[in-house]
Amino acid sequence: MRALLLDKELQIVEDYPTPKPPPGEALIRVLLTGICNTDLELVKGYMQFRGVPGHEFVGVVERAPGAEEWEGKRVVGEINAACGKCPTCRAGRPTHCPNRTTLGIAGRDGAFAEYLTLPVRHLHTVPQSLPDEAAVFTEPLAAACEILQQVHVRPTDRVIVLGDGKLGLLCAQVLALTGCDLTVVGHHRRKLDILARRGIPTALEGEPVEAEADLIVETTGHPGGYASARRLVRPRGTIVLKSTYHGSVDADLTMAVVDEVRLVGSRCGPFAPALRLLALGLVGVTPLIEARYPLSEAPAAFEHAARPGVLKVLVDIGK
Amino acid sequence: MRALLLDKELQIVEDYPTPKPPPGEALIRVLLTGICNTDLELVKGYMQFRGVPGHEFVGVVERAPGAEEWEGKRVVGEINAACGKCPTCRAGRPTHCPNRTTLGIAGRDGAFAEYLTLPVRHLHTVPQSLPDEAAVFTEPLAAACEILQQVHVRPTDRVIVLGDGKLGLLCAQVLALTGCDLTVVGHHRRKLDILARRGIPTALEGEPVEAEADLIVETTGHPGGYASARRLVRPRGTIVLKSTYHGSVDADLTMAVVDEVRLVGSRCGPFAPALRLLALGLVGVTPLIEARYPLSEAPAAFEHAARPGVLKVLVDIGK
């Protein structure tokens, strides 16, 4: 099959072996795949990943031995394939299974290829009304929903989202659904306007933003985001950390003690609510799409996605 | 009156002006005061404090204009004197009032003196059965209770306390009351044995401790405590930060995101439950007392308290 292979650099391979689903897994024909910041980090060496990247996808189940009812269904899939047997899995935290493989990120080929395999229990049927270019956002939207899974956001809370990247725009839209008093701070008027058109208040970095917020969601992807979040959060407030990047932060944890601030690391989230929000039309994702490329031009798609300020770039796999 | 004055260095002053209680405040004759690590930090320059230090005390109300029912009562007192009017106070977070003064720490003379003043609403009567040398631990024990105020500790949780200093020993005893599976890691066999004699499991630094704990309480007072806590906490676990020190920490916040760890800064706590625990005899504090000095020898008491490995040093004010 045709696949985009990351082996120090990206290349299109025409005769990459088509995967064979092991017991419990399905063979999925990929339709559409999104490029995530994590994919761009993998190209820079993050996780020392070698293989086919890609974890934001929509596809059709081609074969599901022993679970034939799935065949022909259009699906999205949870990306952390857990062992299901270790104490972490048994404690109900499979996304943190120490033996997990992660689609296109660790130990498992991903979705920039004509086919992939995933455990059947990870699949979610896509409602017929939902086009591929919306369904492909399920995985990052689930990561935004994870905030509400971890933190009780009250309708009276004042909330600031830092960052107007792809994840920031999704987090903001999910948080706005709580009725909270939300402001999104970013660097790009063009991107903030996607939210402003939905009625969500925004501010360009440098414009005055009232501090003492109850909740800060840090999505900037930069180490400096932590200091900004600390400056804006109220005593006993919460900072949700969404950014992942190389390196560490020079953090004044003593001030976090004095102000009794709560920091919550937040990663992958639940797919079912993300699909519900998409199906209900409560989150607008198509304005985030900047470009679509065929799989044969996936390296160019990655270059496009890596340019500063660019939002979502999609890769059509079937074309 | 006689007072211990911190003005770059510590000195006994015999004719320090006796404070006059402003409206709403009581004049308190101090009986016994404890030396806290924060006091030692003040001497090193923390908070640029100039005045009378001391915030762990027990005393007798001498005068309380307009609240005469308090006169003659033996009391302890909450140390953050809030304005009661600002949005933070009105939101029910007076210990974080931006206009607050803090007894013997910021903007208000403290308890290493024959008299102090505090708002009447900050006072708590000490049960008659409780000796001064137990009541003087109310303030640090309240700080230990703050953990249970902020975090739901389940009886099935595995909990590790890092640090066997004064605060670590109090936190450990409070946590043990939840029935949780507790281990305390410290540097000093002698101090850990205070807990071991109460049946609380302990380990010397370097001895094997099972990782993947649900909750870590970091009380070491050193920047290195954070890395130890990160190493021992499970994915989606909680780290309570109790240490305050000069400077910042090189923190790998990306790993906190990947593991979805929760950090909770924790400072001052509620006095009423601390007094209840002391009155019930559920927390043993007198084994933490290393020495008692009269006020006239308070500088020597501070030197004693600053020696490595020393627990609580008390200063008898009336003697």
PDB file of C-alpha atoms in Angstrom, chain B residues 25-202:
ATOM      1  CA  GLU B  25      -9.076  43.655  67.436  1.00  0.00           C
ATOM      2  CA  ALA B  26      -8.005  42.138  70.738  1.00  0.00           C
ATOM      3  CA  LEU B  27      -4.870  42.670  72.777  1.00  0.00           C
ATOM      4  CA  ILE B  28      -3.398  39.283  73.582  1.00  0.00           C
ATOM      5  CA  ARG B  29      -0.785  38.465  76.202  1.00  0.00           C
ATOM      6  CA  VAL B  30       1.405  35.808  74.614  1.00  0.00           C
ATOM      7  CA  LEU B  31       2.232  32.658  76.608  1.00  0.00           C
ATOM      8  CA  LEU B  32       4.148  30.434  74.219  1.00  0.00           C
ATOM      9  CA  THR B  33       5.378  30.816  70.628  1.00  0.00           C
ATOM     10  CA  GLY B  34       6.809  28.270  68.194  1.00  0.00           C
ATOM     11  CA  ILE B  35       9.613  28.841  65.698  1.00  0.00           C
ATOM     12  CA  CYS B  36       8.547  27.903  62.176  1.00  0.00           C
ATOM     13  CA  ASN B  37      10.737  27.411  59.103  1.00  0.00           C
ATOM     14  CA  THR B  38       9.113  30.556  57.717  1.00  0.00           C
ATOM     15  CA  ASP B  39      10.593  32.494  60.654  1.00  0.00           C
ATOM     16  CA  LEU B  40      14.039  31.160  59.759  1.00  0.00           C
ATOM     17  CA  GLU B  41      13.442  32.223  56.133  1.00  0.00           C
ATOM     18  CA  LEU B  42      12.430  35.725  57.317  1.00  0.00           C
ATOM     19  CA  VAL B  43      15.769  36.045  59.074  1.00  0.00           C
ATOM     20  CA  LYS B  44      17.418  35.200  55.727  1.00  0.00           C
ATOM     21  CA  GLY B  45      15.477  38.011  54.057  1.00  0.00           C
ATOM     22  CA  TYR B  46      12.241  36.336  52.868  1.00  0.00           C
ATOM     23  CA  MET B  47       9.374  38.860  52.485  1.00  0.00           C
ATOM     24  CA  GLN B  48      11.801  41.699  53.464  1.00  0.00           C
ATOM     25  CA  PHE B  49      10.070  41.605  56.842  1.00  0.00           C
ATOM     26  CA  ARG B  50      11.061  44.126  59.512  1.00  0.00           C
ATOM     27  CA  GLY B  51       9.349  43.912  62.881  1.00  0.00           C
ATOM     28  CA  VAL B  52       8.440  41.276  65.421  1.00  0.00           C
ATOM     29  CA  PRO B  53       8.279  37.796  63.837  1.00  0.00           C
ATOM     30  CA  GLY B  54       6.238  34.862  65.168  1.00  0.00           C
ATOM     31  CA  HIS B  55       2.874  33.441  64.073  1.00  0.00           C
ATOM     32  CA  GLU B  56       2.513  30.156  66.008  1.00  0.00           C
ATOM     33  CA  PHE B  57       1.308  31.178  69.455  1.00  0.00           C
ATOM     34  CA  VAL B  58      -1.021  30.584  72.337  1.00  0.00           C
ATOM     35  CA  GLY B  59      -2.015  33.475  74.558  1.00  0.00           C
ATOM     36  CA  VAL B  60      -4.658  35.039  76.799  1.00  0.00           C
ATOM     37  CA  VAL B  61      -6.987  37.859  75.698  1.00  0.00           C
ATOM     38  CA  GLU B  62      -6.119  40.865  77.851  1.00  0.00           C
ATOM     39  CA  ARG B  63      -8.477  43.403  76.310  1.00  0.00           C
ATOM     40  CA  ALA B  64     -11.100  43.144  73.563  1.00  0.00           C
ATOM     41  CA  PRO B  65     -12.974  46.459  73.327  1.00  0.00           C
ATOM     42  CA  GLY B  66     -16.534  45.753  72.226  1.00  0.00           C
ATOM     43  CA  ALA B  67     -16.034  41.992  72.602  1.00  0.00           C
ATOM     44  CA  GLU B  68     -15.389  41.783  76.303  1.00  0.00           C
ATOM     45  CA  GLU B  69     -16.686  38.186  76.445  1.00  0.00           C
ATOM     46  CA  TRP B  70     -13.285  37.193  75.053  1.00  0.00           C
ATOM     47  CA  GLU B  71     -11.298  38.768  77.869  1.00  0.00           C
ATOM     48  CA  GLY B  72      -9.436  36.219  79.979  1.00  0.00           C
ATOM     49  CA  LYS B  73      -9.863  33.459  77.401  1.00  0.00           C
ATOM     50  CA  ARG B  74      -6.902  31.355  76.321  1.00  0.00           C
ATOM     51  CA  VAL B  75      -6.732  31.525  72.526  1.00  0.00           C
ATOM     52  CA  VAL B  76      -4.928  30.709  69.332  1.00  0.00           C
ATOM     53  CA  GLY B  77      -5.408  32.953  66.299  1.00  0.00           C
ATOM     54  CA  GLU B  78      -5.577  32.746  62.517  1.00  0.00           C
ATOM     55  CA  ILE B  79      -2.690  34.656  61.095  1.00  0.00           C
ATOM     56  CA  ASN B  80      -3.996  36.227  57.866  1.00  0.00           C
ATOM     57  CA  ALA B  81      -5.831  39.455  58.746  1.00  0.00           C
ATOM     58  CA  ALA B  82      -7.974  40.092  55.680  1.00  0.00           C
ATOM     59  CA  CYS B  83      -9.731  43.334  54.721  1.00  0.00           C
ATOM     60  CA  GLY B  84     -13.117  41.607  54.490  1.00  0.00           C
ATOM     61  CA  LYS B  85     -14.208  43.960  51.698  1.00  0.00           C
ATOM     62  CA  CYS B  86     -12.337  43.087  48.500  1.00  0.00           C
ATOM     63  CA  PRO B  87     -13.657  40.642  45.863  1.00  0.00           C
ATOM     64  CA  THR B  88     -11.295  37.902  47.120  1.00  0.00           C
ATOM     65  CA  CYS B  89     -12.650  38.231  50.669  1.00  0.00           C
ATOM     66  CA  ARG B  90     -16.232  38.399  49.423  1.00  0.00           C
ATOM     67  CA  ALA B  91     -15.594  35.241  47.376  1.00  0.00           C
ATOM     68  CA  GLY B  92     -14.785  33.420  50.621  1.00  0.00           C
ATOM     69  CA  ARG B  93     -10.999  33.308  50.250  1.00  0.00           C
ATOM     70  CA  PRO B  94      -9.826  35.701  52.995  1.00  0.00           C
ATOM     71  CA  THR B  95      -6.481  33.920  53.441  1.00  0.00           C
ATOM     72  CA  HIS B  96      -5.694  35.142  49.913  1.00  0.00           C
ATOM     73  CA  CYS B  97      -6.895  38.731  50.426  1.00  0.00           C
ATOM     74  CA  PRO B  98      -4.453  40.944  48.470  1.00  0.00           C
ATOM     75  CA  ASN B  99      -4.690  43.573  51.228  1.00  0.00           C
ATOM     76  CA  ARG B 100      -4.059  41.096  54.041  1.00  0.00           C
ATOM     77  CA  THR B 101      -1.488  41.490  56.751  1.00  0.00           C
ATOM     78  CA  THR B 102      -0.019  38.313  58.176  1.00  0.00           C
ATOM     79  CA  LEU B 103       0.957  37.980  61.805  1.00  0.00           C
ATOM     80  CA  GLY B 104       4.732  38.204  62.116  1.00  0.00           C
ATOM     81  CA  ILE B 105       5.209  37.723  58.362  1.00  0.00           C
ATOM     82  CA  ALA B 106       3.852  40.735  56.477  1.00  0.00           C
ATOM     83  CA  GLY B 107       2.694  44.131  57.699  1.00  0.00           C
ATOM     84  CA  ARG B 108       1.866  43.071  61.251  1.00  0.00           C
ATOM     85  CA  ASP B 109       4.025  42.455  64.333  1.00  0.00           C
ATOM     86  CA  GLY B 110       3.963  38.894  65.602  1.00  0.00           C
ATOM     87  CA  ALA B 111       4.176  36.657  68.620  1.00  0.00           C
ATOM     88  CA  PHE B 112       7.800  36.801  69.793  1.00  0.00           C
ATOM     89  CA  ALA B 113       6.731  39.642  72.095  1.00  0.00           C
ATOM     90  CA  GLU B 114       4.810  40.000  75.330  1.00  0.00           C
ATOM     91  CA  TYR B 115       1.726  41.291  73.510  1.00  0.00           C
ATOM     92  CA  LEU B 116       0.201  41.158  70.043  1.00  0.00           C
ATOM     93  CA  THR B 117      -3.095  42.232  68.486  1.00  0.00           C
ATOM     94  CA  LEU B 118      -5.319  40.256  66.148  1.00  0.00           C
ATOM     95  CA  PRO B 119      -8.909  40.705  64.894  1.00  0.00           C
ATOM     96  CA  VAL B 120     -11.333  39.119  67.357  1.00  0.00           C
ATOM     97  CA  ARG B 121     -12.925  37.113  64.525  1.00  0.00           C
ATOM     98  CA  HIS B 122      -9.586  35.298  64.068  1.00  0.00           C
ATOM     99  CA  LEU B 123      -9.504  33.920  67.609  1.00  0.00           C
ATOM    100  CA  HIS B 124     -10.313  30.358  68.680  1.00  0.00           C
ATOM    101  CA  THR B 125     -10.727  29.357  72.304  1.00  0.00           C
ATOM    102  CA  VAL B 126      -8.328  26.617  73.391  1.00  0.00           C
ATOM    103  CA  PRO B 127     -10.084  23.718  75.182  1.00  0.00           C
ATOM    104  CA  GLN B 128      -9.083  23.639  78.828  1.00  0.00           C
ATOM    105  CA  SER B 129      -7.708  20.110  78.561  1.00  0.00           C
ATOM    106  CA  LEU B 130      -5.156  21.186  75.961  1.00  0.00           C
ATOM    107  CA  PRO B 131      -1.795  22.312  77.377  1.00  0.00           C
ATOM    108  CA  ASP B 132      -0.035  25.336  75.887  1.00  0.00           C
ATOM    109  CA  GLU B 133       2.679  23.164  74.347  1.00  0.00           C
ATOM    110  CA  ALA B 134       0.035  21.308  72.324  1.00  0.00           C
ATOM    111  CA  ALA B 135      -2.116  24.347  71.460  1.00  0.00           C
ATOM    112  CA  VAL B 136       0.923  26.140  70.047  1.00  0.00           C
ATOM    113  CA  PHE B 137       0.884  23.577  67.201  1.00  0.00           C
ATOM    114  CA  THR B 138      -2.593  24.611  66.048  1.00  0.00           C
ATOM    115  CA  GLU B 139      -1.356  26.821  63.205  1.00  0.00           C
ATOM    116  CA  PRO B 140       0.999  24.265  61.557  1.00  0.00           C
ATOM    117  CA  LEU B 141      -1.524  21.483  62.165  1.00  0.00           C
ATOM    118  CA  ALA B 142      -4.157  23.606  60.400  1.00  0.00           C
ATOM    119  CA  ALA B 143      -1.763  23.820  57.428  1.00  0.00           C
ATOM    120  CA  ALA B 144      -1.671  20.003  57.411  1.00  0.00           C
ATOM    121  CA  CYS B 145      -5.497  19.874  57.562  1.00  0.00           C
ATOM    122  CA  GLU B 146      -5.567  22.131  54.483  1.00  0.00           C
ATOM    123  CA  ILE B 147      -4.525  19.084  52.401  1.00  0.00           C
ATOM    124  CA  LEU B 148      -7.804  17.354  53.254  1.00  0.00           C
ATOM    125  CA  GLN B 149      -9.642  20.596  52.572  1.00  0.00           C
ATOM    126  CA  GLN B 150      -8.226  20.699  49.034  1.00  0.00           C
ATOM    127  CA  VAL B 151      -7.929  17.044  48.014  1.00  0.00           C
ATOM    128  CA  HIS B 152     -10.294  14.126  48.490  1.00  0.00           C
ATOM    129  CA  VAL B 153      -8.047  11.488  50.054  1.00  0.00           C
ATOM    130  CA  ARG B 154      -9.743   8.113  49.784  1.00  0.00           C
ATOM    131  CA  PRO B 155      -9.171   5.369  52.368  1.00  0.00           C
ATOM    132  CA  THR B 156      -7.938   3.123  49.535  1.00  0.00           C
ATOM    133  CA  ASP B 157      -5.390   5.666  48.251  1.00  0.00           C
ATOM    134  CA  ARG B 158      -1.687   4.999  48.397  1.00  0.00           C
ATOM    135  CA  VAL B 159      -0.045   8.172  49.757  1.00  0.00           C
ATOM    136  CA  ILE B 160       3.599   9.180  50.147  1.00  0.00           C
ATOM    137  CA  VAL B 161       4.741  12.102  52.293  1.00  0.00           C
ATOM    138  CA  LEU B 162       8.165  13.411  51.275  1.00  0.00           C
ATOM    139  CA  GLY B 163      10.029  15.045  54.154  1.00  0.00           C
ATOM    140  CA  ASP B 164      10.329  14.374  57.884  1.00  0.00           C
ATOM    141  CA  GLY B 165      10.488  17.977  59.061  1.00  0.00           C
ATOM    142  CA  LYS B 166       7.934  19.518  61.393  1.00  0.00           C
ATOM    143  CA  LEU B 167       5.322  19.993  58.678  1.00  0.00           C
ATOM    144  CA  GLY B 168       5.945  16.542  57.190  1.00  0.00           C
ATOM    145  CA  LEU B 169       5.375  14.859  60.562  1.00  0.00           C
ATOM    146  CA  LEU B 170       2.107  16.757  61.065  1.00  0.00           C
ATOM    147  CA  CYS B 171       0.881  16.111  57.491  1.00  0.00           C
ATOM    148  CA  ALA B 172       1.673  12.427  57.897  1.00  0.00           C
ATOM    149  CA  GLN B 173      -0.326  12.133  61.120  1.00  0.00           C
ATOM    150  CA  VAL B 174      -3.342  13.903  59.615  1.00  0.00           C
ATOM    151  CA  LEU B 175      -3.213  11.757  56.469  1.00  0.00           C
ATOM    152  CA  ALA B 176      -2.945   8.564  58.523  1.00  0.00           C
ATOM    153  CA  LEU B 177      -6.343   9.394  60.038  1.00  0.00           C
ATOM    154  CA  THR B 178      -7.991   8.826  56.625  1.00  0.00           C
ATOM    155  CA  GLY B 179      -7.049   5.141  56.731  1.00  0.00           C
ATOM    156  CA  CYS B 180      -5.003   5.567  53.554  1.00  0.00           C
ATOM    157  CA  ASP B 181      -1.990   3.385  52.726  1.00  0.00           C
ATOM    158  CA  LEU B 182       0.705   5.837  53.843  1.00  0.00           C
ATOM    159  CA  THR B 183       4.494   5.885  53.652  1.00  0.00           C
ATOM    160  CA  VAL B 184       6.659   8.751  54.880  1.00  0.00           C
ATOM    161  CA  VAL B 185      10.077   9.197  53.280  1.00  0.00           C
ATOM    162  CA  GLY B 186      12.689  11.204  55.160  1.00  0.00           C
ATOM    163  CA  HIS B 187      16.372  11.672  55.887  1.00  0.00           C
ATOM    164  CA  HIS B 188      16.445  11.162  59.654  1.00  0.00           C
ATOM    165  CA  ARG B 189      15.712   7.841  61.339  1.00  0.00           C
ATOM    166  CA  ARG B 190      15.251   9.704  64.645  1.00  0.00           C
ATOM    167  CA  LYS B 191      12.452  11.856  63.243  1.00  0.00           C
ATOM    168  CA  LEU B 192      10.801   9.081  61.252  1.00  0.00           C
ATOM    169  CA  ASP B 193      10.709   7.045  64.470  1.00  0.00           C
ATOM    170  CA  ILE B 194       8.268   9.577  65.955  1.00  0.00           C
ATOM    171  CA  LEU B 195       5.861   8.332  63.272  1.00  0.00           C
ATOM    172  CA  ALA B 196       6.978   4.711  63.403  1.00  0.00           C
ATOM    173  CA  ARG B 197       6.113   4.624  67.110  1.00  0.00           C
ATOM    174  CA  ARG B 198       2.569   5.607  66.094  1.00  0.00           C
ATOM    175  CA  GLY B 199       2.475   2.731  63.592  1.00  0.00           C
ATOM    176  CA  ILE B 200       2.957   4.873  60.484  1.00  0.00           C
ATOM    177  CA  PRO B 201       5.195   3.191  57.869  1.00  0.00           C
ATOM    178  CA  THR B 202       8.385   5.103  57.096  1.00  0.00           C
TER     179      THR B 202
END
